[in-house]
Coordinates of N, CA and C and ligand atoms in Angstrom, one line a residue:
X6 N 140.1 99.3 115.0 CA 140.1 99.4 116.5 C 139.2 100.5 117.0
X7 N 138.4 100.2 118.0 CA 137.5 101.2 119.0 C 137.9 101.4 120.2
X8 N 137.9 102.1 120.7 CA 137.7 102.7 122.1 C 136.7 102.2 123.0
X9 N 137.2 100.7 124.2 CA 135.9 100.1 124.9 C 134.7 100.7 125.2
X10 N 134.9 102.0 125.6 CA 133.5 102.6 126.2 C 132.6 103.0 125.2
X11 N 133.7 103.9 123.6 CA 132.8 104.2 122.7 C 131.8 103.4 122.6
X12 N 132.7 101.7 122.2 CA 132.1 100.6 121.5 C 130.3 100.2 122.6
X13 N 130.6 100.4 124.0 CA 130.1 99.8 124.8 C 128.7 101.2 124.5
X14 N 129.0 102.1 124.9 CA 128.0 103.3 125.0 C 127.3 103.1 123.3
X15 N 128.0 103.3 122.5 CA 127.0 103.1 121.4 C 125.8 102.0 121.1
X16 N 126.3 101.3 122.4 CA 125.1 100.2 121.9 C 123.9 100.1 122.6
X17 N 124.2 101.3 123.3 CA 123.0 101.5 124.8 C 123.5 100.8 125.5
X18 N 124.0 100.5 126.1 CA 124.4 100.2 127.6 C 124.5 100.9 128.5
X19 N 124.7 102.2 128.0 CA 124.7 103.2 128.9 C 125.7 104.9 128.7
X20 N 125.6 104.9 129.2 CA 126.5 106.3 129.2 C 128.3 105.6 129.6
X21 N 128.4 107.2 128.4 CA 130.2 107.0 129.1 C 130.8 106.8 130.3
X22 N 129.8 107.6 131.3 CA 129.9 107.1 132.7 C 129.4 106.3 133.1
X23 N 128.3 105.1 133.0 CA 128.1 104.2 133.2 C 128.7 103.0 132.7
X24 N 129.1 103.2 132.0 CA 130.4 102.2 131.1 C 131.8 102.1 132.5
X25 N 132.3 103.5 132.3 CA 133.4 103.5 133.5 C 133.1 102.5 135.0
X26 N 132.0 103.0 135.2 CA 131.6 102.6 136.4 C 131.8 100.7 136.2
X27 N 131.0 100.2 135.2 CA 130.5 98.9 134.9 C 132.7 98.2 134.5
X28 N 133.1 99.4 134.4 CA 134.3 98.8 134.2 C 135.2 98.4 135.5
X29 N 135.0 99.8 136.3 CA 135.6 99.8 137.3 C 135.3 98.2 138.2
X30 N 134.1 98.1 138.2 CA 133.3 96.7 139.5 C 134.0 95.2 138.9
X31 N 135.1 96.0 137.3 CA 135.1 94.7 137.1 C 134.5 93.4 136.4
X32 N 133.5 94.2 135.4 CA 132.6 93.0 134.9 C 132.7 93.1 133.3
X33 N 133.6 93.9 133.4 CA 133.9 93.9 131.4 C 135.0 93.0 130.9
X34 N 135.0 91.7 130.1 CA 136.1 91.5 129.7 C 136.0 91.2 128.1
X35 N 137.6 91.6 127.9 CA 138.1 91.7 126.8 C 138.5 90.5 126.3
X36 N 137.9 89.4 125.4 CA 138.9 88.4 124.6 C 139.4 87.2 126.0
X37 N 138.2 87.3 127.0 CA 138.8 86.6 128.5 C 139.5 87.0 129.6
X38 N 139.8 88.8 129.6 CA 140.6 89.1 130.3 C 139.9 90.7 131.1
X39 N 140.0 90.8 132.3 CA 139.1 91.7 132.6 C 139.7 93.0 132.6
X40 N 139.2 94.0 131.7 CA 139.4 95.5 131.7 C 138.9 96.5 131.7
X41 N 139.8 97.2 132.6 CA 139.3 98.4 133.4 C 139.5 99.6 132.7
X42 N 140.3 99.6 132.1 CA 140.5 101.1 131.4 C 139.7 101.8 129.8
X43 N 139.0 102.9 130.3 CA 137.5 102.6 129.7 C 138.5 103.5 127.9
X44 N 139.7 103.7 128.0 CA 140.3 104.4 126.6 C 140.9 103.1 126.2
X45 N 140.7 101.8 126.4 CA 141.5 100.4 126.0 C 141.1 100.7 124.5
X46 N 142.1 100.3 123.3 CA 141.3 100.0 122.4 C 141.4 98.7 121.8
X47 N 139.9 98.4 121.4 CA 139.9 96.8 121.0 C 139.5 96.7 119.6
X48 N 139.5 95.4 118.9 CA 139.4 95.0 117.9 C 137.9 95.5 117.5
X49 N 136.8 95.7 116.3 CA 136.1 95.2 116.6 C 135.0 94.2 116.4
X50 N 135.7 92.7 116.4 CA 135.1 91.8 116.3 C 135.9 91.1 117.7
X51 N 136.4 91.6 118.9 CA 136.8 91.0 119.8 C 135.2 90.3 120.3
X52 N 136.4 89.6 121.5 CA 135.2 88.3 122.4 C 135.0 89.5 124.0
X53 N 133.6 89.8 123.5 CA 133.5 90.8 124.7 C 132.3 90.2 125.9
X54 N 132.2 90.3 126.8 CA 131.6 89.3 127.9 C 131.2 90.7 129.0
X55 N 129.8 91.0 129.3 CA 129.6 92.3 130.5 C 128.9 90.9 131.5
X56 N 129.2 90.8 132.8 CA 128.5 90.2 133.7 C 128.7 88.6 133.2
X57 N 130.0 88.3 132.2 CA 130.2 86.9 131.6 C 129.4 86.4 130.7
X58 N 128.1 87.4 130.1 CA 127.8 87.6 129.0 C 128.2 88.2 127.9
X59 N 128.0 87.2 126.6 CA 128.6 87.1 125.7 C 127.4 89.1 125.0
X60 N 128.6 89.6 125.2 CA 128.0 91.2 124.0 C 128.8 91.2 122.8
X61 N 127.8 91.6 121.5 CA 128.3 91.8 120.1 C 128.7 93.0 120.0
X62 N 129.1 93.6 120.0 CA 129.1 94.9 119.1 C 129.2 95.0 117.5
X63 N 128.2 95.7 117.3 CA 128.0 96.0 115.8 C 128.2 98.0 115.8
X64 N 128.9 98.3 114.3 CA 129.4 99.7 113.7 C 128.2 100.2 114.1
X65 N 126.7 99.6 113.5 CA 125.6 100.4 112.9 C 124.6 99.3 113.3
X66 N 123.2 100.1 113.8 CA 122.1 99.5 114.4 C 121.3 100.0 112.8
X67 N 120.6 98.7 112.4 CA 119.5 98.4 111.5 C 118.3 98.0 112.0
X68 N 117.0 99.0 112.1 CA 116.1 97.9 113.0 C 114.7 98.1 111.5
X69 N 114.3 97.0 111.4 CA 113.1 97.5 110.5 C 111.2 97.2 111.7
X70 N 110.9 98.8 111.3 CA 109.8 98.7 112.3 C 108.1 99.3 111.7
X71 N 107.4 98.4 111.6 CA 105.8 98.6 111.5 C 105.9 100.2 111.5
X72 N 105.8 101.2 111.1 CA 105.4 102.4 111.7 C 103.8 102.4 111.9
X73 N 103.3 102.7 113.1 CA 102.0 102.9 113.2 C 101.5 104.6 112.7
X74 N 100.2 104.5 113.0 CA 99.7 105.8 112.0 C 100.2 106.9 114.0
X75 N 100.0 108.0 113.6 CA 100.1 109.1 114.5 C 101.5 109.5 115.4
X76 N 102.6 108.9 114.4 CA 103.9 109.3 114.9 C 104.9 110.0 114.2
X77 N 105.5 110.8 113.8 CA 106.0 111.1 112.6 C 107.3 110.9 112.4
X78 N 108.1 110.8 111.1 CA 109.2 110.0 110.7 C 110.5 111.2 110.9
X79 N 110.7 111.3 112.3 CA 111.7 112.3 112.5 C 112.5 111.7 113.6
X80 N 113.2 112.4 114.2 CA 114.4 112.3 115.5 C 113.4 113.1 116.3
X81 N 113.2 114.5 116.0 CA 112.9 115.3 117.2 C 111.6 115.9 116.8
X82 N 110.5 116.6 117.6 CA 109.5 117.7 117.2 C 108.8 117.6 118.2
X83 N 107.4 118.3 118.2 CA 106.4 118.8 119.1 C 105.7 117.6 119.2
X84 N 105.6 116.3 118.0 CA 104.8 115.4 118.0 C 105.7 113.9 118.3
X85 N 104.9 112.9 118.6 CA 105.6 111.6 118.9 C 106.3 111.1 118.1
X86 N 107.5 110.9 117.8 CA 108.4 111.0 116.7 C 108.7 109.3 116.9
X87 N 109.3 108.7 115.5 CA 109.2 106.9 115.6 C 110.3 106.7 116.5
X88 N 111.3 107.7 116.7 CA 112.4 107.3 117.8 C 112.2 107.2 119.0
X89 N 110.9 108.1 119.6 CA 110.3 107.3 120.8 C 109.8 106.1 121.0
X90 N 109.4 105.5 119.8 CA 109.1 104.4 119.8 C 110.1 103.1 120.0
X91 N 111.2 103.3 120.3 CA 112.7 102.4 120.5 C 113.2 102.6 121.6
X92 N 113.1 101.7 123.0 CA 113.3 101.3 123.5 C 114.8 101.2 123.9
X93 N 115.9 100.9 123.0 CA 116.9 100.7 122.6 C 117.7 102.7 122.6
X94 N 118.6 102.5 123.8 CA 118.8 103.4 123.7 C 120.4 103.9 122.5
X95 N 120.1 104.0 121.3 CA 120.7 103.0 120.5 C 121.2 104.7 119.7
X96 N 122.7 105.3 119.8 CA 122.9 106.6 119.5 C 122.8 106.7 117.9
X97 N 122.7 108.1 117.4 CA 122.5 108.7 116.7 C 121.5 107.9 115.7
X98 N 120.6 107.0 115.9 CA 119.1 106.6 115.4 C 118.2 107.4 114.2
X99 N 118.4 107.4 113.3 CA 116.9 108.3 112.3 C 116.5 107.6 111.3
X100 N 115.1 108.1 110.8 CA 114.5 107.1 110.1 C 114.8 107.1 108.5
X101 N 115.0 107.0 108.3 CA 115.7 106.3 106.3 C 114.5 106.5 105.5
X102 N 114.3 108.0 105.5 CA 113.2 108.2 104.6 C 112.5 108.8 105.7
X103 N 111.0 109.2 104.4 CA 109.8 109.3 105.8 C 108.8 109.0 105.3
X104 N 107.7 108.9 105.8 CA 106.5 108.7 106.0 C 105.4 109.1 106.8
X105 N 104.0 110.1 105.4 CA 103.7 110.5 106.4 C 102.8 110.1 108.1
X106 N 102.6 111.1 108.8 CA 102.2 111.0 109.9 C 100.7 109.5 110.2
X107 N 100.0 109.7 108.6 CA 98.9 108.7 108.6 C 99.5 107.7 107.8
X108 N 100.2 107.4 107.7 CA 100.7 106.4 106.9 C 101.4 105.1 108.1
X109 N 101.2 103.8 107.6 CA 101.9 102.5 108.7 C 102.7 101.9 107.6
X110 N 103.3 101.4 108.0 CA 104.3 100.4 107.5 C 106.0 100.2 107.3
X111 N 106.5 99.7 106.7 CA 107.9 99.7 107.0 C 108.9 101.4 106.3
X112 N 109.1 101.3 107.8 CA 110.3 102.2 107.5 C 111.4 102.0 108.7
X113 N 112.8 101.6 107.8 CA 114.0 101.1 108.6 C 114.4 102.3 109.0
X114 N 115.3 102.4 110.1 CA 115.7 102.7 111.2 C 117.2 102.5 111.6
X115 N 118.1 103.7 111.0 CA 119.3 103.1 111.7 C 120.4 104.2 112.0
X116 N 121.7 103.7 112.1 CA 122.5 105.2 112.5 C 123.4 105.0 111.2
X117 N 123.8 104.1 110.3 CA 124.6 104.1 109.0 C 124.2 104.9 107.9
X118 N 125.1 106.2 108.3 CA 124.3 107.5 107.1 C 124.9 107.1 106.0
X119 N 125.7 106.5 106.2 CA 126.1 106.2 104.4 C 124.7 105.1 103.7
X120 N 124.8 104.4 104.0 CA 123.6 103.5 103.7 C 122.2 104.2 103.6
X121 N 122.0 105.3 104.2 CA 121.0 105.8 104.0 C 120.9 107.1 102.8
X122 N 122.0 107.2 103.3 CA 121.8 108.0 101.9 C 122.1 107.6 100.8
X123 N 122.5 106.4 100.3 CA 122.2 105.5 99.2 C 120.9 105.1 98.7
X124 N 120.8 104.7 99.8 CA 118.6 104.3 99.5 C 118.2 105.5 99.2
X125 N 118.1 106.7 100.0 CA 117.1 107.7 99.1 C 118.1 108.7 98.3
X126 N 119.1 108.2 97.7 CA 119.6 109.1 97.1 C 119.0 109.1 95.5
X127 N 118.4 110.2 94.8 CA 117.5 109.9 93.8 C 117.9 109.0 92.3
X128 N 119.9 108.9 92.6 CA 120.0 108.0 91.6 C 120.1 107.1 91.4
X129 N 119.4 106.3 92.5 CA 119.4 105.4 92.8 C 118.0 104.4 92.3
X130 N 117.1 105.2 92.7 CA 115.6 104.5 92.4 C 115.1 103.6 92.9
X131 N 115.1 103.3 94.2 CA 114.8 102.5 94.9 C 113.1 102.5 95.0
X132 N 113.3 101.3 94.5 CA 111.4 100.7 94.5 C 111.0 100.9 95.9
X133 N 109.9 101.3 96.2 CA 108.8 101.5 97.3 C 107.3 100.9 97.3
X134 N 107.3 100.1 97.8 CA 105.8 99.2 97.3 C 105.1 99.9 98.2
X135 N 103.9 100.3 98.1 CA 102.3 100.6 98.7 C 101.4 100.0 99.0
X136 N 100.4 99.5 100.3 CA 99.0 98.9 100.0 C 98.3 100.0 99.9
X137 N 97.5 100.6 98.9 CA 96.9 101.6 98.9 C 95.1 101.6 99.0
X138 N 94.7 102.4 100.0 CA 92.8 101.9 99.2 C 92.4 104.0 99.3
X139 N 91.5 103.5 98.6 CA 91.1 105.1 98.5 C 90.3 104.9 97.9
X140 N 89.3 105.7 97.9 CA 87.9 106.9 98.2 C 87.0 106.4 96.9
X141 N 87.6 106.3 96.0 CA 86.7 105.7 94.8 C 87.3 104.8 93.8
X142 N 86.6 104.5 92.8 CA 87.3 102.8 92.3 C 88.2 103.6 91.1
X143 N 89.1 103.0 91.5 CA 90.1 103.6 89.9 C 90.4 102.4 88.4
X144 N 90.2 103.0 87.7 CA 90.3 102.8 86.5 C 91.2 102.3 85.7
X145 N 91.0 101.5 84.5 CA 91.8 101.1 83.7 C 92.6 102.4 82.9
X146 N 92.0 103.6 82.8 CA 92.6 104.9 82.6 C 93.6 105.7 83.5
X147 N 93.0 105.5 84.7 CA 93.6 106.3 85.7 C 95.1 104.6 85.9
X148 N 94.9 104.0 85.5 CA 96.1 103.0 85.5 C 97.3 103.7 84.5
X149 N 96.4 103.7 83.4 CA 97.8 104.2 82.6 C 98.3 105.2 82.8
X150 N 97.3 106.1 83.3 CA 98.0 107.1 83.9 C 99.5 107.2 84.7
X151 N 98.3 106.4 85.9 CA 99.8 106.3 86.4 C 101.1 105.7 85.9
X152 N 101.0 104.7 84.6 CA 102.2 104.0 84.6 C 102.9 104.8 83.6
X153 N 101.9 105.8 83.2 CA 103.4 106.8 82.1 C 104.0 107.8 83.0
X154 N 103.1 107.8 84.5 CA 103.9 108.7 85.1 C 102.8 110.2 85.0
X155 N 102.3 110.9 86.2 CA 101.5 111.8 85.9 C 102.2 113.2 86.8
X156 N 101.5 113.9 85.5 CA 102.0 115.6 86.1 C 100.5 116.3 87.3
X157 N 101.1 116.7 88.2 CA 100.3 117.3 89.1 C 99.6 118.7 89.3
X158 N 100.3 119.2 87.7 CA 100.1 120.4 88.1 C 101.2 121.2 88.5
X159 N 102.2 120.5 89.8 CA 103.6 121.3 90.3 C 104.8 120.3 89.5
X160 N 104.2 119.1 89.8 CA 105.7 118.4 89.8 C 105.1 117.0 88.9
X161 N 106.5 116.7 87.9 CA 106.3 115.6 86.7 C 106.6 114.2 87.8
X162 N 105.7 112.9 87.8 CA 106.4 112.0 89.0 C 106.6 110.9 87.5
X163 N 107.4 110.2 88.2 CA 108.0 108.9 87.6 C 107.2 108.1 87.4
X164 N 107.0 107.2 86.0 CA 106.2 106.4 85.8 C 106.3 105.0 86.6
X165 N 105.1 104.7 87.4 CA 105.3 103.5 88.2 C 104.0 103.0 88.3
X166 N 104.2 101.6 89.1 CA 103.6 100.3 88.8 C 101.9 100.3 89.3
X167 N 100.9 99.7 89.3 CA 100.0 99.4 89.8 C 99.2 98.2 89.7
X168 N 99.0 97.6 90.3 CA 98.3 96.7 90.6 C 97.2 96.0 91.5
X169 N 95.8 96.5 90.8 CA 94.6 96.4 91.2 C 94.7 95.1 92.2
X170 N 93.6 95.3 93.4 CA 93.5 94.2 94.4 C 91.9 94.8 94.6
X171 N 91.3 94.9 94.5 CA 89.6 95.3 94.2 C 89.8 96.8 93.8
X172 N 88.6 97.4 93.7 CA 88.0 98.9 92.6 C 88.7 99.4 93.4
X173 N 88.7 99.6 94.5 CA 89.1 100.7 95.3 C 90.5 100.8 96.3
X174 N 91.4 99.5 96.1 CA 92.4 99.0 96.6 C 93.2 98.5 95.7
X175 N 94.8 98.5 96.1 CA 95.9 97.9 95.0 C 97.3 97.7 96.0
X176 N 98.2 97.4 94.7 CA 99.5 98.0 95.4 C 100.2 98.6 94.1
X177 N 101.0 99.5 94.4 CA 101.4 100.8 93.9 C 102.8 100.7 94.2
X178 N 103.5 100.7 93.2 CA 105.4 100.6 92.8 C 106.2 102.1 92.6
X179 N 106.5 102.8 93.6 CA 107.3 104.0 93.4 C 108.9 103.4 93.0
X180 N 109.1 104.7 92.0 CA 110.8 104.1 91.9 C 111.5 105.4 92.2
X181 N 110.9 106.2 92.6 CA 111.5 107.3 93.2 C 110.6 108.0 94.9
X182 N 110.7 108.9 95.4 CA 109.9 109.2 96.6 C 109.8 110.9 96.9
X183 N 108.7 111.3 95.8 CA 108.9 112.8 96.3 C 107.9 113.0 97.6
X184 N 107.5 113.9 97.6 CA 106.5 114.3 98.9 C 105.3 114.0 99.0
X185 N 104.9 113.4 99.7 CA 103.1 113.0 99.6 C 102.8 112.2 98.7
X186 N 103.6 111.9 97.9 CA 103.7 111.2 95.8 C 102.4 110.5 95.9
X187 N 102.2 109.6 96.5 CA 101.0 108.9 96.4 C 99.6 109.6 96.4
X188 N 99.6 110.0 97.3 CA 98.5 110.8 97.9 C 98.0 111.8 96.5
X189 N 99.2 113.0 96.0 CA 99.1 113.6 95.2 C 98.9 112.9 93.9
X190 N 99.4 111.8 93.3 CA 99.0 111.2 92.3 C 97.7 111.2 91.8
X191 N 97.3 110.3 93.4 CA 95.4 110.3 93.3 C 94.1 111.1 93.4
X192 N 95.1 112.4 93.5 CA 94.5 113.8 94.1 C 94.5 114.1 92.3
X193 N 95.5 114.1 92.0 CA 95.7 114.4 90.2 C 94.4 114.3 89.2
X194 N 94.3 112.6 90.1 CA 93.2 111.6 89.2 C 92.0 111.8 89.5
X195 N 91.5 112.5 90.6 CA 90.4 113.0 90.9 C 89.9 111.9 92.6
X196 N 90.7 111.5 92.8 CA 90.5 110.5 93.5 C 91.2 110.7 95.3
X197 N 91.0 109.7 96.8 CA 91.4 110.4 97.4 C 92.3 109.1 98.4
X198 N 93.6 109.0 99.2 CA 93.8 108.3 99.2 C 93.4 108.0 100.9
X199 N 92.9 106.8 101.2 CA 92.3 106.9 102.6 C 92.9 106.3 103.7
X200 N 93.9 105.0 103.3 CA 95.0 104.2 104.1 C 96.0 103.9 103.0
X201 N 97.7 104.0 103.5 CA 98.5 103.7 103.0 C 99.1 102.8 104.1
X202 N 99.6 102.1 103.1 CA 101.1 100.9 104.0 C 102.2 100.9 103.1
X203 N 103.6 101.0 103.4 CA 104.0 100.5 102.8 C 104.4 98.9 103.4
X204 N 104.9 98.3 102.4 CA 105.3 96.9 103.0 C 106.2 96.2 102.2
X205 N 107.3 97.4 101.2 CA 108.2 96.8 100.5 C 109.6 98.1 100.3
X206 N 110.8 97.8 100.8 CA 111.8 98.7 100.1 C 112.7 98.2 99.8
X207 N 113.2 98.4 98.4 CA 113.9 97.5 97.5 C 114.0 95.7 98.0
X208 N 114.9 95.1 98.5 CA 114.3 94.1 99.2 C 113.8 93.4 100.2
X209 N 114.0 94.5 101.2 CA 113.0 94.9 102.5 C 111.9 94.4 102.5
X210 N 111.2 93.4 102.7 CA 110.1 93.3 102.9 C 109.3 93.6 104.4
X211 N 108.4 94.3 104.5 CA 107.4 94.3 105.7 C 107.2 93.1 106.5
X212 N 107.8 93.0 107.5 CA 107.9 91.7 108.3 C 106.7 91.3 109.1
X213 N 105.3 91.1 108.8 CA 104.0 91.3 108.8 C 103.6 90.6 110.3
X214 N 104.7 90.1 111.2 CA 104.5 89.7 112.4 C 104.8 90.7 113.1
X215 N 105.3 91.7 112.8 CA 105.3 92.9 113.3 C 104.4 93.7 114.0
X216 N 103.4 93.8 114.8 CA 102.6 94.7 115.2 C 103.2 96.0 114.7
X217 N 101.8 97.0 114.4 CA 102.2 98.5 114.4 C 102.7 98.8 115.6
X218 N 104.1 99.2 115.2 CA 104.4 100.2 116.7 C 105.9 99.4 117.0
X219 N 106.2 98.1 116.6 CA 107.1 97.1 117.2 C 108.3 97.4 115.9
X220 N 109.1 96.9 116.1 CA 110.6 96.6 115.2 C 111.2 95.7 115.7
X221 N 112.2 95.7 114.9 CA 113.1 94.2 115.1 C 114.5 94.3 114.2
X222 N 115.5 93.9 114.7 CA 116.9 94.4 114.1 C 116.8 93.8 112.7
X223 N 117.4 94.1 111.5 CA 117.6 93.5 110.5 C 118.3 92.2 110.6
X224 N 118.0 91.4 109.8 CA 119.0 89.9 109.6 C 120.4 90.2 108.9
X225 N 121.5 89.5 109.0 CA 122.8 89.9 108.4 C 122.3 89.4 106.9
X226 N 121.4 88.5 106.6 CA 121.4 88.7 105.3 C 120.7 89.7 104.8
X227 N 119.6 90.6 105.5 CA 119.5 91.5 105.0 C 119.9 92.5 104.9
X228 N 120.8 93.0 105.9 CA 121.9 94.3 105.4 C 122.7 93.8 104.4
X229 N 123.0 92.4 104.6 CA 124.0 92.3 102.9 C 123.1 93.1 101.6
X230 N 121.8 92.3 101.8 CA 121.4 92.4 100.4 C 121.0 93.7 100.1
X231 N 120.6 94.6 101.2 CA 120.4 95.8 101.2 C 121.8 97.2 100.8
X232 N 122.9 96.6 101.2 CA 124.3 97.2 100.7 C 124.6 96.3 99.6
X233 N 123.6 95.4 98.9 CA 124.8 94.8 98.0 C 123.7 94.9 96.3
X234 N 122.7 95.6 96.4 CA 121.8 96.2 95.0 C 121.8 97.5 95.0
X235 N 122.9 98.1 95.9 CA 123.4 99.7 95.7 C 124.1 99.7 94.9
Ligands
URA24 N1 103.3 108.8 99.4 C1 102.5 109.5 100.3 O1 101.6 110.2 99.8 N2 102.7 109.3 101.6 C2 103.6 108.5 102.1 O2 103.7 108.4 103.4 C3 104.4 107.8 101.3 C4 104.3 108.0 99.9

């Protein structure tokens, strides 16, 4: 059981006081019946209707969205952060991972901290696919390198996948996600990395109708499958 207004405010609709108000005029009903008292508590999978429209309420908002390059994978800072980018005034929102500032591609978006901290929790190993192209053509050497896994110098990374798409382009299989990992890899190899995408997390795929910059709520079968290879 929730609390009408919690349920109603968390979904953006509005504030706790805009909820009251929308209660007061009358246009909220409960399961067919109109209620006004914004502490009611309801089921929640009740039949909820604002203006005799049919509203869902869901626990947790899942949105998976293109990240475009020049916004960075945070809540708050001095720079355009991907939460500006949502429209959806949709509470406690952050991004499940990050990615950096030049980097596009999928990174989900939601307020279910348990679920997120599943995905990047490191014992987990959640695959991270790459389109990678960079600066010079890499090698049948610099392959193996990477698939035993290369030291940087600071930090040992995990051996992961590669797979050539011309000299200078591929895609690239993380099974863990330290900092910059890509980038540094290639920096290792003598090499530099010039566009990244990602467009795969565990079975997340990059929804390629996506414009940079756009999102779109997850499908119920994909939060299954996404809580159900944890
Ligand atoms: N590796 C990087 O170097 N940058 C990213 O944004 C993701 C992985």
């Amino acid at each position: 059981m929730i609390r009408l207004d919690k349920a109603l405010s968390s979904m953006g609709i509005g504030s706790r006081n805009d909820v009251k108000n929308m209660l007061r005029d009358n246009r909220v009903k409960v399961n067919g019946e109109i209620i006004r008292n914004p502490a009611t508590k309801i089921a929640e999978d009740a039949d909820i209707t604002i203006d005799d429209m049919p509203f869902v309420y869901e626990k947790f908002t899942y949105l998976m969205m293109n990240k475009p390059k020049g916004v960075i994978s945070a809540t708050e800072g001095y720079e355009p952060t991907v939460i500006d980018l949502v429209d959806m005034p949709v509470k406690g929102l952050f991004p499940c991972g990050r990615l950096d500032k030049d980097t596009t591609g999928l990174l989900l978006l939601t307020n279910d901290g348990q679920l997120a901290h599943r995905l990047l929790s490191p014992k987990h190993h959640v695959d991270k696919e790459y389109e990678v192209v960079v600066a010079k053509a890499v090698t049948e050497e610099d392959i193996a390198k990477i698939k035993a896994g290369i030291h940087d110098g600071e930090d040992q990374f995990m051996p992961a996948e590669y797979k050539k798409l011309t000299e200078t382009s591929g895609r690239i299989i993380l099974h863990e996600g330290k900092f910059h990992e890509i980038k540094r890899i290639f920096l290792a190899l003598g090499n530099e990395v010039v566009s990244l995408k990602r467009i795969r997390m565990k079975n997340l795929v990059l929804d390629e109708s996506l414009a940079e910059g756009m999102y779109r709520s997850l499908t119920e079968e994909e939060i299954k499958e996404l809580q159900d290879l944890l």
